[in-house]
mmCIF file of N, CA and C in Angstrom:
data_model
loop_
_atom_site.group_PDB
_atom_site.id
_atom_site.type_symbol
_atom_site.label_atom_id
_atom_site.label_comp_id
_atom_site.label_asym_id
_atom_site.label_seq_id
_atom_site.Cartn_x
_atom_site.Cartn_y
_atom_site.Cartn_z
ATOM 1 N N MET A 6 45.824 -29.192 -32.604
ATOM 2 C CA MET A 6 45.403 -29.265 -31.222
ATOM 3 C C MET A 6 45.313 -30.716 -30.777
ATOM 4 N N THR A 7 45.558 -30.896 -29.509
ATOM 5 C CA THR A 7 45.442 -32.236 -28.950
ATOM 6 C C THR A 7 43.971 -32.520 -28.663
ATOM 7 N N PRO A 8 43.618 -33.794 -28.609
ATOM 8 C CA PRO A 8 42.225 -34.133 -28.316
ATOM 9 C C PRO A 8 41.723 -33.553 -26.985
ATOM 10 N N ARG A 9 42.620 -33.477 -26.032
ATOM 11 C CA ARG A 9 42.224 -32.950 -24.722
ATOM 12 C C ARG A 9 41.870 -31.462 -24.808
ATOM 13 N N VAL A 10 42.659 -30.684 -25.527
ATOM 14 C CA VAL A 10 42.410 -29.253 -25.693
ATOM 15 C C VAL A 10 41.135 -29.043 -26.505
ATOM 16 N N GLU A 11 40.941 -29.855 -27.547
ATOM 17 C CA GLU A 11 39.713 -29.760 -28.348
ATOM 18 C C GLU A 11 38.486 -30.031 -27.487
ATOM 19 N N SER A 12 38.566 -31.034 -26.635
ATOM 20 C CA SER A 12 37.452 -31.374 -25.750
ATOM 21 C C SER A 12 37.162 -30.225 -24.780
ATOM 22 N N LEU A 13 38.213 -29.651 -24.221
ATOM 23 C CA LEU A 13 38.056 -28.533 -23.292
ATOM 24 C C LEU A 13 37.448 -27.320 -23.999
ATOM 25 N N ALA A 14 37.878 -27.059 -25.213
ATOM 26 C CA ALA A 14 37.344 -25.936 -25.991
ATOM 27 C C ALA A 14 35.862 -26.162 -26.294
ATOM 28 N N LEU A 15 35.498 -27.381 -26.627
ATOM 29 C CA LEU A 15 34.109 -27.709 -26.911
ATOM 30 C C LEU A 15 33.227 -27.506 -25.669
ATOM 31 N N VAL A 16 33.687 -27.949 -24.511
ATOM 32 C CA VAL A 16 32.940 -27.780 -23.262
ATOM 33 C C VAL A 16 32.798 -26.298 -22.933
ATOM 34 N N LEU A 17 33.857 -25.530 -23.127
ATOM 35 C CA LEU A 17 33.818 -24.092 -22.862
ATOM 36 C C LEU A 17 32.825 -23.393 -23.777
ATOM 37 N N CYS A 18 32.832 -23.743 -25.045
ATOM 38 C CA CYS A 18 31.876 -23.161 -26.002
ATOM 39 C C CYS A 18 30.439 -23.498 -25.615
ATOM 40 N N ALA A 19 30.194 -24.728 -25.227
ATOM 41 C CA ALA A 19 28.841 -25.134 -24.820
ATOM 42 C C ALA A 19 28.403 -24.375 -23.570
ATOM 43 N N ALA A 20 29.302 -24.198 -22.604
ATOM 44 C CA ALA A 20 28.970 -23.467 -21.384
ATOM 45 C C ALA A 20 28.654 -22.012 -21.694
ATOM 46 N N LEU A 21 29.450 -21.378 -22.553
ATOM 47 C CA LEU A 21 29.191 -19.984 -22.926
ATOM 48 C C LEU A 21 27.866 -19.854 -23.671
ATOM 49 N N PHE A 22 27.599 -20.793 -24.564
ATOM 50 C CA PHE A 22 26.333 -20.768 -25.291
ATOM 51 C C PHE A 22 25.153 -20.850 -24.331
ATOM 52 N N LEU A 23 25.200 -21.795 -23.397
ATOM 53 C CA LEU A 23 24.105 -21.954 -22.446
ATOM 54 C C LEU A 23 23.955 -20.726 -21.540
ATOM 55 N N MET A 24 25.063 -20.138 -21.160
ATOM 56 C CA MET A 24 25.018 -18.982 -20.276
ATOM 57 C C MET A 24 24.309 -17.808 -20.949
ATOM 58 N N PHE A 25 24.533 -17.619 -22.243
ATOM 59 C CA PHE A 25 23.932 -16.488 -22.941
ATOM 60 C C PHE A 25 22.606 -16.834 -23.605
ATOM 61 N N ALA A 26 22.369 -18.104 -23.898
ATOM 62 C CA ALA A 26 21.143 -18.495 -24.597
ATOM 63 C C ALA A 26 19.947 -18.621 -23.663
ATOM 64 N N LEU A 27 20.188 -19.042 -22.410
ATOM 65 C CA LEU A 27 19.079 -19.204 -21.480
ATOM 66 C C LEU A 27 18.617 -17.851 -20.968
ATOM 67 N N PRO A 28 17.312 -17.681 -20.763
ATOM 68 C CA PRO A 28 16.829 -16.407 -20.234
ATOM 69 C C PRO A 28 17.399 -16.152 -18.845
ATOM 70 N N ARG A 29 17.677 -14.911 -18.555
ATOM 71 C CA ARG A 29 18.274 -14.547 -17.273
ATOM 72 C C ARG A 29 17.341 -14.831 -16.106
ATOM 73 N N SER A 30 16.041 -14.789 -16.324
ATOM 74 C CA SER A 30 15.094 -14.998 -15.228
ATOM 75 C C SER A 30 15.065 -16.450 -14.761
ATOM 76 N N GLN A 31 15.634 -17.363 -15.528
ATOM 77 C CA GLN A 31 15.600 -18.763 -15.135
ATOM 78 C C GLN A 31 16.293 -18.979 -13.803
ATOM 79 N N GLY A 32 17.407 -18.317 -13.570
ATOM 80 C CA GLY A 32 18.103 -18.439 -12.290
ATOM 81 C C GLY A 32 17.235 -17.948 -11.157
ATOM 82 N N ARG A 33 16.532 -16.827 -11.367
ATOM 83 C CA ARG A 33 15.633 -16.299 -10.347
ATOM 84 C C ARG A 33 14.489 -17.275 -10.092
ATOM 85 N N ARG A 34 13.947 -17.853 -11.160
ATOM 86 C CA ARG A 34 12.837 -18.798 -11.015
ATOM 87 C C ARG A 34 13.281 -20.014 -10.208
ATOM 88 N N MET A 35 14.518 -20.481 -10.431
ATOM 89 C CA MET A 35 15.014 -21.626 -9.689
ATOM 90 C C MET A 35 15.141 -21.276 -8.209
ATOM 91 N N ARG A 36 15.603 -20.042 -7.897
ATOM 92 C CA ARG A 36 15.686 -19.608 -6.502
ATOM 93 C C ARG A 36 14.289 -19.518 -5.899
ATOM 94 N N ASP A 37 13.319 -18.987 -6.664
ATOM 95 C CA ASP A 37 11.945 -18.891 -6.180
ATOM 96 C C ASP A 37 11.387 -20.274 -5.870
ATOM 97 N N ASP A 38 11.653 -21.238 -6.762
ATOM 98 C CA ASP A 38 11.170 -22.597 -6.541
ATOM 99 C C ASP A 38 11.805 -23.204 -5.295
ATOM 100 N N ALA A 39 13.085 -22.946 -5.083
ATOM 101 C CA ALA A 39 13.770 -23.477 -3.907
ATOM 102 C C ALA A 39 13.191 -22.864 -2.634
ATOM 103 N N LEU A 40 12.926 -21.546 -2.645
ATOM 104 C CA LEU A 40 12.322 -20.889 -1.488
ATOM 105 C C LEU A 40 10.946 -21.481 -1.205
ATOM 106 N N ALA A 41 10.159 -21.652 -2.248
ATOM 107 C CA ALA A 41 8.804 -22.183 -2.081
ATOM 108 C C ALA A 41 8.828 -23.603 -1.526
ATOM 109 N N ALA A 42 9.813 -24.388 -1.916
ATOM 110 C CA ALA A 42 9.878 -25.772 -1.456
ATOM 111 C C ALA A 42 10.184 -25.861 0.033
ATOM 112 N N LEU A 43 10.872 -24.850 0.581
ATOM 113 C CA LEU A 43 11.269 -24.896 1.979
ATOM 114 C C LEU A 43 10.242 -24.293 2.927
ATOM 115 N N GLN A 44 9.336 -23.491 2.419
ATOM 116 C CA GLN A 44 8.411 -22.741 3.256
ATOM 117 C C GLN A 44 6.965 -23.013 2.859
ATOM 118 N N ALA A 45 6.066 -22.711 3.789
ATOM 119 C CA ALA A 45 4.641 -22.813 3.530
ATOM 120 C C ALA A 45 4.027 -21.429 3.674
ATOM 121 N N VAL A 46 3.080 -21.119 2.819
ATOM 122 C CA VAL A 46 2.306 -19.891 2.957
ATOM 123 C C VAL A 46 1.231 -20.176 3.997
ATOM 124 N N ILE A 47 1.087 -19.259 4.947
ATOM 125 C CA ILE A 47 0.113 -19.455 6.026
ATOM 126 C C ILE A 47 -1.048 -18.500 5.809
ATOM 127 N N LEU A 48 -2.246 -19.075 5.726
ATOM 128 C CA LEU A 48 -3.459 -18.300 5.498
ATOM 129 C C LEU A 48 -4.474 -18.617 6.587
ATOM 130 N N ARG A 49 -5.142 -17.580 7.101
ATOM 131 C CA ARG A 49 -6.255 -17.784 8.021
ATOM 132 C C ARG A 49 -7.524 -17.563 7.213
ATOM 133 N N VAL A 50 -8.340 -18.592 7.108
ATOM 134 C CA VAL A 50 -9.540 -18.554 6.281
ATOM 135 C C VAL A 50 -10.746 -18.389 7.201
ATOM 136 N N GLU A 51 -11.468 -17.275 7.016
ATOM 137 C CA GLU A 51 -12.658 -16.975 7.818
ATOM 138 C C GLU A 51 -13.873 -17.105 6.920
ATOM 139 N N GLU A 52 -14.655 -18.157 7.151
ATOM 140 C CA GLU A 52 -15.861 -18.380 6.347
ATOM 141 C C GLU A 52 -16.995 -18.800 7.267
ATOM 142 N N ASP A 53 -18.195 -18.333 6.950
ATOM 143 C CA ASP A 53 -19.364 -18.559 7.798
ATOM 144 C C ASP A 53 -19.023 -18.149 9.226
ATOM 145 N N SER A 54 -19.140 -19.040 10.153
ATOM 146 C CA SER A 54 -18.843 -18.702 11.550
ATOM 147 C C SER A 54 -17.612 -19.460 12.053
ATOM 148 N N ARG A 55 -16.798 -19.940 11.133
ATOM 149 C CA ARG A 55 -15.624 -20.693 11.553
ATOM 150 C C ARG A 55 -14.359 -20.120 10.938
ATOM 151 N N THR A 56 -13.242 -20.405 11.583
ATOM 152 C CA THR A 56 -11.932 -19.966 11.117
ATOM 153 C C THR A 56 -11.011 -21.183 11.072
ATOM 154 N N ARG A 57 -10.236 -21.285 10.001
ATOM 155 C CA ARG A 57 -9.274 -22.371 9.885
ATOM 156 C C ARG A 57 -7.953 -21.809 9.369
ATOM 157 N N THR A 58 -6.884 -22.484 9.713
ATOM 158 C CA THR A 58 -5.562 -22.084 9.234
ATOM 159 C C THR A 58 -5.114 -23.081 8.180
ATOM 160 N N VAL A 59 -4.631 -22.539 7.066
ATOM 161 C CA VAL A 59 -4.176 -23.369 5.953
ATOM 162 C C VAL A 59 -2.701 -23.076 5.711
ATOM 163 N N ARG A 60 -1.912 -24.129 5.576
ATOM 164 C CA ARG A 60 -0.500 -24.017 5.188
ATOM 165 C C ARG A 60 -0.371 -24.746 3.862
ATOM 166 N N ALA A 61 0.141 -24.047 2.858
ATOM 167 C CA ALA A 61 0.226 -24.648 1.532
ATOM 168 C C ALA A 61 1.431 -24.084 0.782
ATOM 169 N N PRO A 62 1.962 -24.870 -0.161
ATOM 170 C CA PRO A 62 3.057 -24.373 -0.995
ATOM 171 C C PRO A 62 2.502 -23.510 -2.128
ATOM 172 N N VAL A 63 3.336 -22.632 -2.655
ATOM 173 C CA VAL A 63 2.930 -21.877 -3.836
ATOM 174 C C VAL A 63 3.172 -22.726 -5.062
ATOM 175 N N PRO A 64 2.395 -22.573 -6.100
ATOM 176 C CA PRO A 64 1.261 -21.682 -6.224
ATOM 177 C C PRO A 64 0.040 -22.224 -5.490
ATOM 178 N N ILE A 65 -0.784 -21.302 -5.002
ATOM 179 C CA ILE A 65 -2.021 -21.663 -4.325
ATOM 180 C C ILE A 65 -3.177 -21.176 -5.192
ATOM 181 N N THR A 66 -3.983 -22.110 -5.665
ATOM 182 C CA THR A 66 -5.185 -21.714 -6.403
ATOM 183 C C THR A 66 -6.351 -21.718 -5.429
ATOM 184 N N ILE A 67 -7.220 -20.730 -5.585
ATOM 185 C CA ILE A 67 -8.365 -20.569 -4.698
ATOM 186 C C ILE A 67 -9.616 -20.592 -5.555
ATOM 187 N N GLY A 68 -10.595 -21.418 -5.161
ATOM 188 C CA GLY A 68 -11.836 -21.466 -5.925
ATOM 189 C C GLY A 68 -12.756 -22.560 -5.436
ATOM 190 N N ARG A 69 -13.834 -22.738 -6.172
ATOM 191 C CA ARG A 69 -14.856 -23.733 -5.851
ATOM 192 C C ARG A 69 -14.490 -25.125 -6.354
ATOM 193 N N ALA A 70 -13.629 -25.206 -7.344
ATOM 194 C CA ALA A 70 -13.283 -26.495 -7.969
ATOM 195 C C ALA A 70 -12.572 -27.410 -6.981
ATOM 196 N N PRO A 71 -12.874 -28.696 -7.014
ATOM 197 C CA PRO A 71 -12.183 -29.645 -6.140
ATOM 198 C C PRO A 71 -10.672 -29.681 -6.386
ATOM 199 N N SER A 72 -10.238 -29.271 -7.560
ATOM 200 C CA SER A 72 -8.807 -29.280 -7.877
ATOM 201 C C SER A 72 -8.065 -28.063 -7.312
ATOM 202 N N ALA A 73 -8.780 -27.083 -6.777
ATOM 203 C CA ALA A 73 -8.131 -25.901 -6.207
ATOM 204 C C ALA A 73 -7.371 -26.289 -4.940
ATOM 205 N N THR A 74 -6.290 -25.580 -4.656
ATOM 206 C CA THR A 74 -5.525 -25.823 -3.435
ATOM 207 C C THR A 74 -6.372 -25.474 -2.218
ATOM 208 N N LEU A 75 -7.050 -24.330 -2.281
ATOM 209 C CA LEU A 75 -7.930 -23.868 -1.214
ATOM 210 C C LEU A 75 -9.345 -23.834 -1.770
ATOM 211 N N VAL A 76 -10.152 -24.813 -1.376
ATOM 212 C CA VAL A 76 -11.521 -24.932 -1.892
ATOM 213 C C VAL A 76 -12.461 -24.108 -1.016
ATOM 214 N N ILE A 77 -13.238 -23.233 -1.666
ATOM 215 C CA ILE A 77 -14.235 -22.414 -0.974
ATOM 216 C C ILE A 77 -15.601 -22.758 -1.555
ATOM 217 N N PRO A 78 -16.430 -23.458 -0.784
ATOM 218 C CA PRO A 78 -17.749 -23.865 -1.285
ATOM 219 C C PRO A 78 -18.762 -22.720 -1.171
ATOM 220 N N ASP A 79 -18.703 -21.784 -2.109
ATOM 221 C CA ASP A 79 -19.550 -20.600 -2.092
ATOM 222 C C ASP A 79 -19.979 -20.326 -3.531
ATOM 223 N N ALA A 80 -21.269 -20.134 -3.759
ATOM 224 C CA ALA A 80 -21.781 -19.908 -5.114
ATOM 225 C C ALA A 80 -21.237 -18.623 -5.733
ATOM 226 N N GLN A 81 -20.772 -17.675 -4.926
ATOM 227 C CA GLN A 81 -20.222 -16.421 -5.446
ATOM 228 C C GLN A 81 -18.765 -16.564 -5.893
ATOM 229 N N VAL A 82 -18.172 -17.714 -5.618
ATOM 230 C CA VAL A 82 -16.770 -17.956 -5.942
ATOM 231 C C VAL A 82 -16.687 -18.741 -7.246
ATOM 232 N N SER A 83 -15.811 -18.295 -8.140
ATOM 233 C CA SER A 83 -15.609 -18.999 -9.414
ATOM 234 C C SER A 83 -14.868 -20.310 -9.165
ATOM 235 N N ARG A 84 -14.950 -21.210 -10.153
ATOM 236 C CA ARG A 84 -14.273 -22.501 -9.998
ATOM 237 C C ARG A 84 -12.779 -22.303 -9.720
ATOM 238 N N LEU A 85 -12.122 -21.494 -10.495
ATOM 239 C CA LEU A 85 -10.747 -21.072 -10.213
ATOM 240 C C LEU A 85 -10.794 -19.550 -10.152
ATOM 241 N N HIS A 86 -10.794 -19.012 -8.965
ATOM 242 C CA HIS A 86 -11.104 -17.608 -8.711
ATOM 243 C C HIS A 86 -9.843 -16.734 -8.633
ATOM 244 N N ALA A 87 -8.855 -17.170 -7.851
ATOM 245 C CA ALA A 87 -7.637 -16.374 -7.648
ATOM 246 C C ALA A 87 -6.459 -17.311 -7.454
ATOM 247 N N ARG A 88 -5.270 -16.707 -7.471
ATOM 248 C CA ARG A 88 -4.049 -17.508 -7.336
ATOM 249 C C ARG A 88 -2.996 -16.700 -6.583
ATOM 250 N N ILE A 89 -2.333 -17.361 -5.639
ATOM 251 C CA ILE A 89 -1.198 -16.766 -4.938
ATOM 252 C C ILE A 89 0.044 -17.440 -5.482
ATOM 253 N N ASP A 90 1.004 -16.605 -5.897
ATOM 254 C CA ASP A 90 2.195 -17.144 -6.551
ATOM 255 C C ASP A 90 3.399 -16.259 -6.260
ATOM 256 N N LEU A 91 4.598 -16.788 -6.509
ATOM 257 C CA LEU A 91 5.816 -15.991 -6.418
ATOM 258 C C LEU A 91 5.999 -15.250 -7.736
ATOM 259 N N ILE A 92 6.122 -13.932 -7.643
ATOM 260 C CA ILE A 92 6.369 -13.121 -8.826
ATOM 261 C C ILE A 92 7.583 -12.257 -8.512
ATOM 262 N N ASP A 93 8.658 -12.477 -9.242
ATOM 263 C CA ASP A 93 9.918 -11.757 -9.015
ATOM 264 C C ASP A 93 10.357 -11.811 -7.554
ATOM 265 N N GLY A 94 10.213 -12.972 -6.936
ATOM 266 C CA GLY A 94 10.701 -13.168 -5.578
ATOM 267 C C GLY A 94 9.770 -12.718 -4.467
ATOM 268 N N THR A 95 8.593 -12.204 -4.800
ATOM 269 C CA THR A 95 7.633 -11.796 -3.767
ATOM 270 C C THR A 95 6.312 -12.524 -3.983
ATOM 271 N N LEU A 96 5.613 -12.765 -2.890
ATOM 272 C CA LEU A 96 4.301 -13.398 -2.993
ATOM 273 C C LEU A 96 3.270 -12.367 -3.428
ATOM 274 N N ALA A 97 2.436 -12.761 -4.370
ATOM 275 C CA ALA A 97 1.402 -11.866 -4.876
ATOM 276 C C ALA A 97 0.137 -12.669 -5.144
ATOM 277 N N VAL A 98 -1.000 -11.974 -5.083
ATOM 278 C CA VAL A 98 -2.283 -12.587 -5.409
ATOM 279 C C VAL A 98 -2.803 -11.929 -6.679
ATOM 280 N N ARG A 99 -3.448 -12.737 -7.518
ATOM 281 C CA ARG A 99 -4.071 -12.180 -8.718
ATOM 282 C C ARG A 99 -5.412 -12.849 -8.944
ATOM 283 N N ASP A 100 -6.312 -12.088 -9.506
ATOM 284 C CA ASP A 100 -7.630 -12.595 -9.849
ATOM 285 C C ASP A 100 -7.524 -13.360 -11.166
ATOM 286 N N LEU A 101 -8.231 -14.467 -11.272
ATOM 287 C CA LEU A 101 -8.181 -15.289 -12.485
ATOM 288 C C LEU A 101 -9.407 -15.040 -13.362
ATOM 289 N N ASP A 102 -9.697 -13.762 -13.603
ATOM 290 C CA ASP A 102 -10.853 -13.357 -14.411
ATOM 291 C C ASP A 102 -12.148 -13.927 -13.848
ATOM 292 N N SER A 103 -12.281 -13.846 -12.535
ATOM 293 C CA SER A 103 -13.475 -14.370 -11.882
ATOM 294 C C SER A 103 -14.683 -13.484 -12.155
ATOM 295 N N ARG A 104 -15.836 -14.036 -11.978
ATOM 296 C CA ARG A 104 -17.074 -13.300 -12.243
ATOM 297 C C ARG A 104 -17.288 -12.163 -11.238
ATOM 298 N N ASN A 105 -17.034 -12.414 -9.959
ATOM 299 C CA ASN A 105 -17.321 -11.423 -8.920
ATOM 300 C C ASN A 105 -16.093 -10.684 -8.406
ATOM 301 N N GLY A 106 -14.924 -10.994 -8.933
ATOM 302 C CA GLY A 106 -13.716 -10.259 -8.580
ATOM 303 C C GLY A 106 -13.113 -10.657 -7.246
ATOM 304 N N THR A 107 -11.945 -10.119 -7.003
ATOM 305 C CA THR A 107 -11.187 -10.370 -5.779
ATOM 306 C C THR A 107 -10.824 -9.025 -5.172
ATOM 307 N N LEU A 108 -10.952 -8.922 -3.858
ATOM 308 C CA LEU A 108 -10.594 -7.693 -3.150
ATOM 309 C C LEU A 108 -9.379 -7.965 -2.277
ATOM 310 N N VAL A 109 -8.466 -7.015 -2.227
ATOM 311 C CA VAL A 109 -7.346 -7.066 -1.299
ATOM 312 C C VAL A 109 -7.434 -5.800 -0.464
ATOM 313 N N ASN A 110 -7.584 -5.987 0.840
ATOM 314 C CA ASN A 110 -7.770 -4.864 1.760
ATOM 315 C C ASN A 110 -8.916 -3.961 1.302
ATOM 316 N N ALA A 111 -10.027 -4.589 0.929
ATOM 317 C CA ALA A 111 -11.283 -3.929 0.536
ATOM 318 C C ALA A 111 -11.197 -3.189 -0.800
ATOM 319 N N ARG A 112 -10.151 -3.424 -1.591
ATOM 320 C CA ARG A 112 -10.032 -2.782 -2.901
ATOM 321 C C ARG A 112 -10.018 -3.848 -3.987
ATOM 322 N N PRO A 113 -10.816 -3.655 -5.045
ATOM 323 C CA PRO A 113 -10.797 -4.620 -6.146
ATOM 324 C C PRO A 113 -9.433 -4.602 -6.845
ATOM 325 N N ILE A 114 -9.002 -5.774 -7.290
ATOM 326 C CA ILE A 114 -7.705 -5.857 -7.982
ATOM 327 C C ILE A 114 -7.930 -6.250 -9.439
ATOM 328 N N ASP A 115 -7.071 -5.734 -10.320
ATOM 329 C CA ASP A 115 -7.124 -6.121 -11.728
ATOM 330 C C ASP A 115 -5.728 -6.510 -12.243
ATOM 331 N N ALA A 116 -4.772 -6.533 -11.318
ATOM 332 C CA ALA A 116 -3.401 -6.947 -11.628
ATOM 333 C C ALA A 116 -2.850 -7.623 -10.371
ATOM 334 N N PRO A 117 -1.742 -8.353 -10.490
ATOM 335 C CA PRO A 117 -1.180 -8.975 -9.285
ATOM 336 C C PRO A 117 -0.850 -7.927 -8.219
ATOM 337 N N VAL A 118 -1.154 -8.276 -6.953
ATOM 338 C CA VAL A 118 -0.905 -7.386 -5.825
ATOM 339 C C VAL A 118 0.015 -8.108 -4.846
ATOM 340 N N GLU A 119 1.120 -7.451 -4.490
ATOM 341 C CA GLU A 119 2.062 -8.020 -3.534
ATOM 342 C C GLU A 119 1.382 -8.167 -2.180
ATOM 343 N N LEU A 120 1.633 -9.308 -1.535
ATOM 344 C CA LEU A 120 1.026 -9.571 -0.232
ATOM 345 C C LEU A 120 1.984 -9.228 0.898
ATOM 346 N N ARG A 121 1.438 -8.617 1.940
ATOM 347 C CA ARG A 121 2.178 -8.312 3.162
ATOM 348 C C ARG A 121 1.423 -8.938 4.330
ATOM 349 N N ASP A 122 2.131 -9.234 5.399
ATOM 350 C CA ASP A 122 1.494 -9.841 6.571
ATOM 351 C C ASP A 122 0.270 -9.032 6.986
ATOM 352 N N GLY A 123 -0.842 -9.728 7.206
ATOM 353 C CA GLY A 123 -2.067 -9.079 7.647
ATOM 354 C C GLY A 123 -2.990 -8.646 6.531
ATOM 355 N N ASP A 124 -2.546 -8.738 5.262
ATOM 356 C CA ASP A 124 -3.426 -8.360 4.154
ATOM 357 C C ASP A 124 -4.649 -9.267 4.132
ATOM 358 N N GLU A 125 -5.798 -8.676 3.805
ATOM 359 C CA GLU A 125 -7.058 -9.419 3.749
ATOM 360 C C GLU A 125 -7.490 -9.575 2.305
ATOM 361 N N ILE A 126 -7.758 -10.812 1.930
ATOM 362 C CA ILE A 126 -8.227 -11.136 0.582
ATOM 363 C C ILE A 126 -9.682 -11.563 0.723
ATOM 364 N N ASP A 127 -10.585 -10.836 0.077
ATOM 365 C CA ASP A 127 -12.007 -11.188 0.123
ATOM 366 C C ASP A 127 -12.400 -11.840 -1.189
ATOM 367 N N ILE A 128 -12.912 -13.065 -1.075
ATOM 368 C CA ILE A 128 -13.384 -13.842 -2.218
ATOM 369 C C ILE A 128 -14.759 -14.356 -1.858
ATOM 370 N N GLY A 129 -15.786 -13.876 -2.562
ATOM 371 C CA GLY A 129 -17.154 -14.232 -2.197
ATOM 372 C C GLY A 129 -17.422 -13.767 -0.778
ATOM 373 N N MET A 130 -17.985 -14.640 0.040
ATOM 374 C CA MET A 130 -18.282 -14.315 1.436
ATOM 375 C C MET A 130 -17.140 -14.718 2.372
ATOM 376 N N THR A 131 -16.003 -15.120 1.812
ATOM 377 C CA THR A 131 -14.878 -15.616 2.597
ATOM 378 C C THR A 131 -13.768 -14.574 2.678
ATOM 379 N N ARG A 132 -13.213 -14.417 3.859
ATOM 380 C CA ARG A 132 -12.052 -13.548 4.062
ATOM 381 C C ARG A 132 -10.855 -14.439 4.332
ATOM 382 N N ILE A 133 -9.779 -14.164 3.611
ATOM 383 C CA ILE A 133 -8.530 -14.900 3.771
ATOM 384 C C ILE A 133 -7.484 -13.894 4.240
ATOM 385 N N VAL A 134 -6.889 -14.140 5.395
ATOM 386 C CA VAL A 134 -5.866 -13.247 5.926
ATOM 387 C C VAL A 134 -4.507 -13.882 5.672
ATOM 388 N N PHE A 135 -3.632 -13.134 5.006
ATOM 389 C CA PHE A 135 -2.281 -13.603 4.731
ATOM 390 C C PHE A 135 -1.456 -13.426 6.000
ATOM 391 N N CYS A 136 -1.004 -14.533 6.568
ATOM 392 C CA CYS A 136 -0.266 -14.504 7.830
ATOM 393 C C CYS A 136 1.241 -14.631 7.631
ATOM 394 N N GLY A 137 1.690 -14.713 6.400
ATOM 395 C CA GLY A 137 3.118 -14.771 6.120
ATOM 396 C C GLY A 137 3.557 -16.136 5.638
ATOM 397 N N VAL A 138 4.859 -16.341 5.740
ATOM 398 C CA VAL A 138 5.490 -17.582 5.296
ATOM 399 C C VAL A 138 6.179 -18.184 6.512
ATOM 400 N N GLY A 139 6.041 -19.488 6.654
ATOM 401 C CA GLY A 139 6.638 -20.126 7.812
ATOM 402 C C GLY A 139 6.940 -21.582 7.557
ATOM 403 N N PRO A 140 7.376 -22.267 8.592
ATOM 404 C CA PRO A 140 7.700 -23.690 8.443
ATOM 405 C C PRO A 140 6.431 -24.513 8.242
ATOM 406 N N TRP A 141 6.594 -25.729 7.761
ATOM 407 C CA TRP A 141 5.465 -26.602 7.461
ATOM 408 C C TRP A 141 4.723 -27.053 8.706
ATOM 409 N N LYS A 142 5.356 -27.074 9.860
ATOM 410 C CA LYS A 142 4.714 -27.593 11.081
ATOM 411 C C LYS A 142 3.709 -26.646 11.652
#
């Protein structure tokens, strides 16, 4: 074989190896990351007597800790209470083993729950309404 053909064969073998060796979900994860980078999750946060709108990229951590994406200063809220993330291409919320639990549409959750526009997430005394995905502005 000529050096050029050997080189081409080597590149082809490496490409085939990578195609079959990498997990299939990696391509989906890359698409999910690209979608998340272009859009913001829009949340309406109702706490005490005030309402605020939050736009944030996924993943969104919710809790009392200053490191959380959405900080809720409430003694009933765990330091890292819940998380909104892309799971198989859809936005979902899951409880992070919090002490007082997380409710979605007034029902306690124990597994990730897909979010739809208008869904209400209750964490402590705070209600978070999922308003969808939109531009950063």
